Amino acid sequence: MVRLITHNLLACHAKGCTSNNFPLQFQDAAIELRDAEFNADFLRGFLPRIEWTALVGAARQLGDTSLPAEQPEMLDDEFLQKLHHVLLEVHVEEGAMVCPNCKHVYPISNGIPNMLLAEHEIG
Amino acid sequence: MSRPELVAPPEIYYGDTEAKKYTNNSRIQQIQADMTYRALELLNLPEGEPAFLLDIGCGSGLSGEILDEEGYLWVGVDVAPSMLEVALEREVEGDLFLQDIGQGFGFRPGSFDGAISISVLQWLLNAETSHPTSSPPHRLTRFFTTLHAALKNPSRAVLQFYPTSDDQIQLITSIAQKAGFGGGIVVDYPNSKKARKVFLCLFVGGGGGQQQLPKGLEGEENEEAEGRALFEKRRERLRAKEKSGKRKSLKDKDWILKKKELYRKRGKEGVPLDSKYTGRKRKAVF
Ligand SMILES: C[S@@+](CC[C@H](N)C(=O)[O-])C[C@H]1O[C@@H](n2cnc3c(N)ncnc32)[C@H](O)[C@@H]1O
Ligand SMILES: [Zn+2]
């Protein structure tokens, strides 16, 4: 149940891994699509928190190319629908997320990422 | 009976059997629900705006189900795989993570509109986990520092917990302060043995003392039942507010009703969760 909304907020938290530690890269991802309630207000309010390039990249890694490379200025309904789908309806069920910097692998099983660190990785 | 956090590490204590027992106990369901409603009240989120919340130590989703019902989107973290497994079976809506909060979070700055934690913090003071750990003060520091960073400014985190001494409260509040939080302790029904509840109510930002520490609930009652009745009344008020349209729910009514019915059935009859995939619309893409 990692959705891209959450993935977009997640950086590596291993000790000393403080730069180039975002976004985590998906590996061998198996995804499922599940309908979610559409709420335009929520999306508009959330947009400033999103790292756009990371979101587009993650979506493409998962085979979804519906988002434009540049964040559009006009937040029309058509765009919000696409954003809704990418952020809230794509669930990564299996696979892993890998830190681009320290290469720590966070495995995902049954939709749940394992964020536990080894002793030498704890900050 | 010994306190759970003194018995074994959390992910051992909440193994398969205990996770199910805990979740299906209707008394526990009621208490966790009441405290979640109260935590939401203390969170004091801006009205009418859908929020994105963090549920710290979400367990099997008893607190998260309330967040679902109230129309919030949320992320839950817990260190006990068996509890998370039950949460999956109950089909809570939040994104779940297997994580030891004493190791800290990796969420980007300003990720969440608020955080709640129901009956979890005492675990950081006591039993260690079977994963590598450091001392309790170190773990608390790591926890509060990374939590503070993950919350947007201004916002709040409300953490209900079961301290055993004033020293523990002191330790926790001083570490939270050093991590940059304002706020303090709110005690509900301080004179009631059973209904007494301790909430650590933390503020991020707010500029020059604008965030005021809420008052604890008062009541002369010594009976838990009465404490509960009071909670119930408050909840009704919250609902009334919602109906009057002051608080807009994120999710549509039918959806919530369906979900409520589902939880009710499971809670009351302990309906076996034969399949977590029942009736779900799934499209496997890869
Ligand atoms: C009493 S349960 C509460 C669960 C849920 N909040 C509720 O209201 O039902 C306490 C939870 O805290 C979790 N916990 C304890 N120590 C933890 C830690 N270091 N990191 C993450 N979760 C922890 C346990 O696994 C357990 O699920
Ligand atoms: Zn890293």
Coordinates of C-alpha atoms and ligand atoms in Angstrom, one line a residue:
Chain A
M1 CA 0.0 0.0 0.0
V2 CA 2.7 2.5 -0.8
R3 CA 1.1 5.0 -2.9
L4 CA 3.0 7.7 -4.9
I5 CA 1.7 10.4 -2.6
T6 CA 3.7 8.8 0.3
H7 CA 6.6 7.8 -1.8
N8 CA 7.0 11.4 -2.8
L9 CA 7.5 12.4 0.9
L10 CA 9.9 9.7 1.7
A11 CA 13.7 10.1 1.8
C12 CA 16.3 7.6 3.0
H13 CA 16.8 7.9 6.8
A14 CA 20.0 5.8 7.2
K15 CA 22.7 7.4 9.3
G16 CA 24.7 10.0 7.4
C17 CA 22.6 9.7 4.3
T18 CA 21.6 13.3 3.9
S19 CA 22.1 14.3 0.3
N20 CA 20.9 12.8 -2.9
N21 CA 18.8 10.5 -0.7
F22 CA 15.5 11.3 -2.5
P23 CA 13.5 10.0 -4.3
L24 CA 13.9 6.3 -3.6
Q25 CA 14.0 4.2 -6.7
F26 CA 11.5 1.5 -7.3
Q27 CA 12.9 -2.0 -8.1
D28 CA 10.9 -4.9 -9.4
A29 CA 7.7 -3.2 -8.5
A30 CA 4.4 -5.0 -8.8
I31 CA 1.5 -2.5 -8.7
E32 CA -2.3 -2.6 -8.3
L33 CA -4.8 0.0 -9.2
R34 CA -7.6 0.7 -6.7
D35 CA -10.3 3.4 -7.0
A36 CA -10.1 6.2 -4.5
E37 CA -12.5 9.0 -3.7
F38 CA -11.7 12.1 -5.8
N39 CA -11.3 15.4 -3.9
A40 CA -10.1 18.4 -5.9
D41 CA -9.6 20.6 -2.7
F42 CA -7.3 18.1 -1.2
L43 CA -5.2 17.8 -4.4
R44 CA -4.9 21.6 -4.8
G45 CA -3.9 21.9 -1.1
F46 CA -1.4 19.1 -1.4
L47 CA 0.3 20.2 -4.6
P48 CA 2.8 22.6 -3.0
R49 CA 4.2 19.7 -1.0
I50 CA 5.0 17.6 -4.0
E51 CA 8.4 17.3 -5.6
W52 CA 7.1 17.3 -9.2
T53 CA 10.1 15.9 -11.0
A54 CA 10.3 13.0 -8.5
L55 CA 6.6 12.3 -8.9
V56 CA 6.7 12.2 -12.7
G57 CA 9.8 10.0 -12.5
A58 CA 8.3 7.5 -10.1
A59 CA 5.1 7.3 -12.1
R60 CA 7.1 6.6 -15.3
Q61 CA 9.1 3.9 -13.5
L62 CA 5.7 2.3 -12.8
G63 CA 4.6 2.6 -16.4
D64 CA 2.3 5.7 -16.0
T65 CA 3.2 8.5 -18.4
S66 CA 0.0 10.6 -18.0
L67 CA 1.7 13.5 -16.2
P68 CA 3.5 16.3 -18.0
A69 CA 7.2 16.8 -17.3
E70 CA 6.5 20.4 -16.2
Q71 CA 3.9 21.1 -13.5
P72 CA 1.1 22.9 -15.3
E73 CA 0.0 26.3 -14.0
M74 CA -3.7 25.7 -14.8
L75 CA -5.1 23.2 -12.4
D76 CA -8.1 22.2 -14.5
D77 CA -10.2 19.2 -13.8
E78 CA -8.6 17.0 -16.4
F79 CA -5.2 17.6 -14.9
L80 CA -6.5 17.0 -11.3
Q81 CA -8.0 13.7 -12.4
K82 CA -4.7 12.5 -13.7
L83 CA -2.9 13.7 -10.6
H84 CA -5.5 12.0 -8.4
H85 CA -4.9 8.7 -10.2
V86 CA -1.2 8.9 -9.9
L87 CA -1.0 10.0 -6.3
L88 CA -3.8 7.9 -4.8
E89 CA -4.8 5.0 -7.0
V90 CA -1.5 3.3 -7.8
H91 CA -0.4 1.0 -5.1
V92 CA 3.0 -0.7 -5.1
E93 CA 2.5 -4.1 -3.6
E94 CA 5.8 -5.9 -4.0
G95 CA 9.3 -5.0 -4.9
A96 CA 11.7 -2.6 -3.2
M97 CA 12.7 1.0 -2.9
V98 CA 16.4 1.7 -3.2
C99 CA 18.3 4.8 -1.9
P100 CA 20.0 6.6 -4.8
N101 CA 22.8 7.6 -2.4
C102 CA 23.7 4.8 0.0
K103 CA 21.9 2.1 -1.9
H104 CA 20.0 0.8 1.2
V105 CA 17.2 -1.4 0.0
Y106 CA 13.8 -1.0 1.6
P107 CA 11.9 -4.2 0.6
I108 CA 8.1 -4.0 0.0
S109 CA 6.1 -7.0 0.8
N110 CA 2.3 -7.2 0.9
G111 CA 2.2 -3.5 0.2
I112 CA 4.2 -2.7 3.3
P113 CA 7.7 -1.3 3.0
N114 CA 10.2 -2.4 5.6
M115 CA 12.0 0.7 6.9
L116 CA 14.0 -1.0 9.6
L117 CA 17.7 -0.1 9.7
A118 CA 20.6 -2.2 10.6
E119 CA 22.6 -1.2 13.7
H120 CA 25.3 0.7 11.8
E121 CA 22.7 2.6 9.9
I122 CA 20.9 4.1 12.9
G123 CA 21.4 7.8 13.3
Chain B
M1 CA -1.1 -7.7 35.5
S2 CA 2.2 -6.4 34.2
R3 CA 2.3 -3.6 31.7
P4 CA 2.8 -4.9 28.2
E5 CA 5.8 -2.8 27.6
L6 CA 7.6 -4.5 30.5
V7 CA 6.8 -8.0 29.2
A8 CA 8.5 -8.2 25.9
P9 CA 9.6 -6.0 22.9
P10 CA 6.6 -4.7 21.0
E11 CA 6.9 -6.9 17.9
I12 CA 7.2 -9.9 20.1
Y13 CA 4.4 -9.0 22.5
Y14 CA 2.1 -8.2 19.6
G15 CA 2.5 -11.4 17.9
D16 CA -0.2 -13.1 15.8
T17 CA -2.3 -14.2 18.7
E18 CA -2.1 -11.1 20.8
A19 CA -2.6 -8.9 17.7
K20 CA -5.9 -10.6 17.0
K21 CA -7.0 -10.7 20.6
Y22 CA -6.2 -7.0 21.0
T23 CA -8.0 -6.0 17.9
N24 CA -11.2 -8.0 18.4
N25 CA -11.6 -6.9 22.0
S26 CA -14.7 -4.6 21.9
R27 CA -13.6 -2.8 25.1
I28 CA -10.2 -2.0 23.7
Q29 CA -11.9 -0.9 20.4
Q30 CA -14.1 1.5 22.3
I31 CA -11.3 2.9 24.4
Q32 CA -8.9 3.4 21.5
A33 CA -11.7 5.0 19.4
D34 CA -12.5 7.4 22.3
M35 CA -8.9 8.4 22.7
T36 CA -8.5 8.9 18.9
Y37 CA -11.5 11.2 18.8
R38 CA -10.1 13.2 21.7
A39 CA -6.7 13.3 20.0
L40 CA -8.3 14.7 16.8
E41 CA -10.1 17.3 18.9
L42 CA -6.8 18.3 20.5
L43 CA -5.2 18.4 17.0
N44 CA -7.5 21.2 16.2
L45 CA -7.1 21.0 12.5
P46 CA -8.4 23.9 10.3
E47 CA -12.1 23.3 9.6
G48 CA -13.2 22.2 6.2
E49 CA -9.7 21.3 4.9
P50 CA -8.9 17.7 4.1
A51 CA -5.7 16.8 6.0
F52 CA -2.9 14.3 5.5
L53 CA -1.9 12.8 8.9
L54 CA 0.7 10.5 10.4
D55 CA -0.5 7.7 12.8
I56 CA 2.5 6.8 15.0
G57 CA 2.3 3.2 16.2
C58 CA -0.8 2.6 14.2
G59 CA -1.0 -1.1 15.2
S60 CA -3.9 -3.0 13.7
G61 CA -5.6 0.2 12.7
L62 CA -8.1 0.8 15.5
S63 CA -7.0 4.5 15.6
G64 CA -6.6 4.6 11.8
E65 CA -10.2 3.4 11.2
I66 CA -11.4 6.5 13.0
L67 CA -9.2 8.6 10.7
D68 CA -10.8 6.8 7.8
E69 CA -14.3 7.5 9.1
E70 CA -13.5 11.1 9.7
G71 CA -12.3 11.5 6.1
Y72 CA -8.6 12.0 6.7
L73 CA -5.8 10.5 4.5
W74 CA -3.1 9.0 6.6
V75 CA 0.2 7.1 6.8
G76 CA 0.7 4.6 9.6
V77 CA 3.9 3.2 11.0
D78 CA 4.4 0.3 13.4
V79 CA 7.2 -2.1 14.4
A80 CA 4.9 -5.2 14.9
P81 CA 4.4 -7.1 11.6
S82 CA 1.5 -9.1 13.1
M83 CA -0.4 -5.9 14.0
L84 CA 0.2 -4.5 10.5
E85 CA -1.0 -7.8 9.0
V86 CA -4.3 -7.4 10.9
A87 CA -4.5 -3.8 9.7
L88 CA -4.2 -5.1 6.1
E89 CA -7.0 -7.7 6.7
R90 CA -9.2 -5.0 8.1
E91 CA -8.6 -3.0 4.9
V92 CA -7.8 0.3 6.5
E93 CA -7.2 3.0 4.0
G94 CA -3.8 4.4 5.2
D95 CA -0.4 3.6 3.7
L96 CA 1.4 1.3 6.2
F97 CA 5.1 1.1 7.1
L98 CA 7.1 -1.4 9.1
Q99 CA 9.2 1.0 11.1
D100 CA 10.8 1.4 14.5
I101 CA 9.9 5.0 15.6
G102 CA 13.0 5.0 17.8
Q103 CA 15.1 4.9 14.7
G104 CA 13.5 8.1 13.4
F105 CA 11.6 9.0 10.2
G106 CA 12.8 9.8 6.7
F107 CA 9.8 12.0 5.7
R108 CA 10.6 15.2 3.9
P109 CA 10.1 18.5 5.8
G110 CA 6.5 19.6 6.1
S111 CA 5.0 16.3 4.9
F112 CA 2.1 16.1 7.3
D113 CA -0.7 18.4 8.5
G114 CA -0.5 16.7 11.9
A115 CA 0.3 13.5 13.8
I116 CA -1.5 11.3 16.3
S117 CA -0.2 8.5 18.4
I118 CA -2.5 6.4 20.6
S119 CA -1.0 4.3 23.5
V120 CA 2.5 4.0 22.0
L121 CA 5.1 6.3 23.6
Q122 CA 5.5 4.3 26.8
W123 CA 7.1 1.6 24.6
L124 CA 10.0 3.9 23.8
L125 CA 10.7 4.2 27.6
N126 CA 10.8 0.6 28.3
A127 CA 11.3 -2.6 26.4
E128 CA 13.7 -2.4 23.6
T129 CA 12.9 -4.0 20.3
S130 CA 14.6 -7.1 19.0
H131 CA 16.1 -4.9 16.3
P132 CA 19.3 -3.0 17.0
T133 CA 18.5 -0.1 19.3
S134 CA 20.2 2.6 21.4
S135 CA 19.3 4.0 24.8
P136 CA 15.7 5.4 25.4
P137 CA 16.8 9.0 25.5
H138 CA 18.7 8.6 22.3
R139 CA 15.7 6.9 20.7
L140 CA 13.3 9.6 22.0
T141 CA 15.6 12.3 20.6
R142 CA 15.8 10.7 17.2
F143 CA 12.0 10.2 17.2
F144 CA 11.0 13.8 18.2
T145 CA 13.6 15.4 16.0
T146 CA 12.6 13.6 12.8
L147 CA 8.9 14.0 13.7
H148 CA 9.3 17.7 14.2
A149 CA 10.9 18.0 10.7
A150 CA 8.1 15.9 9.1
L151 CA 5.4 18.2 10.3
K152 CA 4.3 21.4 8.5
N153 CA 4.5 24.7 10.2
P154 CA 2.2 25.4 12.0
S155 CA 0.7 22.1 13.1
R156 CA 0.3 19.8 16.1
A157 CA 1.1 16.3 17.2
V158 CA -1.0 14.7 19.9
L159 CA 0.4 11.6 21.6
Q160 CA -1.7 9.8 24.2
F161 CA 0.5 7.5 26.4
Y162 CA 0.7 5.7 29.7
P163 CA 3.5 7.1 31.8
T164 CA 4.3 5.4 35.1
S165 CA 6.0 8.4 36.8
D166 CA 6.4 12.1 36.6
D167 CA 10.0 11.5 35.8
Q168 CA 9.0 9.8 32.6
I169 CA 6.8 12.7 31.7
Q170 CA 9.6 15.1 32.5
L171 CA 12.1 13.1 30.3
I172 CA 9.7 13.0 27.4
T173 CA 8.6 16.6 27.5
S174 CA 12.2 17.9 27.8
I175 CA 13.4 15.9 24.9
A176 CA 10.4 17.0 22.8
Q177 CA 11.3 20.6 23.7
K178 CA 14.9 20.2 22.6
A179 CA 13.6 18.9 19.3
G180 CA 11.9 22.2 18.8
F181 CA 8.4 21.5 19.9
G182 CA 6.2 23.8 21.9
G183 CA 3.2 22.6 24.0
G184 CA 3.0 20.3 26.9
I185 CA 0.9 17.8 28.8
V186 CA -2.9 17.7 28.8
V187 CA -4.5 15.5 31.4
D188 CA -8.2 14.5 31.0
Y189 CA -10.2 13.5 34.1
P190 CA -7.2 13.9 36.4
N191 CA -9.1 12.8 39.4
S192 CA -10.5 9.7 38.0
K193 CA -8.6 6.5 38.4
K194 CA -9.9 4.8 35.3
A195 CA -10.8 7.7 33.0
R196 CA -7.6 9.7 33.5
K197 CA -5.7 10.1 30.3
V198 CA -2.4 11.8 29.5
F199 CA -1.9 13.5 26.2
L200 CA 1.3 15.0 25.1
C201 CA 0.2 17.9 22.9
L202 CA 3.0 19.3 20.8
F203 CA 3.1 22.4 18.6
V204 CA 5.2 23.1 15.6
G205 CA 5.7 26.8 15.0
G206 CA 2.8 29.2 15.6
G207 CA 4.9 32.3 16.1
G208 CA 5.1 34.0 19.5
G209 CA 2.9 31.8 21.7
Q210 CA -0.1 31.8 19.4
Q211 CA -0.8 28.2 20.0
Q212 CA -2.4 27.8 23.5
L213 CA -2.2 24.5 25.4
P214 CA -5.8 23.2 25.5
K215 CA -7.4 22.4 28.8
G216 CA -7.9 18.9 30.0
L217 CA -11.4 17.6 30.5
E218 CA -12.7 17.9 34.0
G219 CA -15.1 15.7 35.8
E220 CA -15.6 14.6 39.4
E221 CA -16.6 11.1 38.3
N222 CA -14.5 8.2 39.5
E223 CA -16.2 5.8 37.2
E224 CA -14.8 4.9 33.9
A225 CA -18.3 4.5 32.6
E226 CA -19.0 8.2 33.2
G227 CA -15.8 9.2 31.6
R228 CA -16.9 7.3 28.6
A229 CA -20.3 8.9 28.6
L230 CA -18.6 12.3 28.5
F231 CA -16.4 11.2 25.6
E232 CA -19.5 10.0 23.8
K233 CA -21.2 13.3 24.2
R234 CA -18.2 15.2 22.9
R235 CA -18.2 12.9 19.9
E236 CA -21.8 13.6 19.2
R237 CA -21.0 17.3 19.2
L238 CA -18.2 16.7 16.8
R239 CA -20.7 14.8 14.6
A240 CA -23.2 17.6 14.8
K241 CA -20.6 20.0 13.6
E242 CA -19.9 17.8 10.7
K243 CA -23.6 17.5 9.8
S244 CA -24.0 21.3 9.9
G245 CA -21.4 21.4 7.2
K246 CA -18.8 23.2 9.2
R247 CA -16.4 20.3 8.9
K248 CA -16.3 18.9 5.5
S249 CA -15.5 15.2 5.1
L250 CA -13.1 14.2 2.5
K251 CA -14.9 11.0 1.6
D252 CA -18.4 10.6 0.4
K253 CA -21.2 9.6 2.7
D254 CA -22.0 6.2 1.2
W255 CA -18.4 5.2 1.4
I256 CA -18.2 6.0 5.1
L257 CA -21.4 4.2 5.9
K258 CA -20.2 1.1 4.1
K259 CA -16.9 1.2 5.9
K260 CA -18.6 1.7 9.3
E261 CA -20.9 -1.2 8.6
L262 CA -17.9 -3.3 7.8
Y263 CA -16.1 -2.4 11.0
R264 CA -19.2 -2.8 13.1
K265 CA -19.8 -6.3 11.8
R266 CA -16.2 -7.3 12.4
G267 CA -16.1 -5.7 15.8
K268 CA -19.3 -7.3 17.1
E269 CA -19.3 -10.7 15.6
G270 CA -15.6 -11.1 15.1
V271 CA -16.4 -12.2 11.6
P272 CA -13.5 -14.2 10.4
L273 CA -11.6 -12.3 7.7
D274 CA -11.6 -15.2 5.3
S275 CA -10.0 -13.2 2.5
K276 CA -8.4 -9.8 2.5
Y277 CA -9.1 -9.6 -1.2
T278 CA -12.9 -10.0 -1.0
G279 CA -14.7 -7.7 -3.2
R280 CA -11.8 -5.5 -3.9
K281 CA -11.4 -4.1 -7.4
R282 CA -7.9 -5.1 -8.3
K283 CA -6.1 -4.7 -11.6
A284 CA -2.7 -6.3 -11.6
V285 CA -0.6 -4.4 -14.0
F286 CA 2.7 -6.0 -13.8
Ligands
LIG1 C1 -1.5 -0.4 22.3 S1 -1.0 -0.6 20.7 C2 -1.9 0.8 19.9 C3 -2.2 0.6 18.5 C4 -3.1 1.7 17.9 N1 -2.5 3.0 17.9 C5 -4.4 1.6 18.6 O1 -4.9 2.6 19.1 O2 -5.0 0.6 18.6 C6 0.7 -0.1 20.7 C7 1.4 -0.2 19.4 O3 2.6 0.5 19.5 C8 3.6 -0.2 18.6 N2 4.9 0.1 19.0 C9 5.6 0.0 20.1 N3 6.9 0.3 20.0 C10 7.0 0.8 18.8 C11 8.2 1.3 18.1 N4 9.4 1.5 18.7 N5 8.0 1.7 16.8 C12 6.8 1.6 16.2 N6 5.7 1.1 16.8 C13 5.8 0.7 18.1 C14 3.2 -1.6 18.9 O4 3.7 -2.5 17.9 C15 1.7 -1.6 19.0 O5 1.1 -1.9 17.7
ZN2 ZN 20.5 6.3 1.9

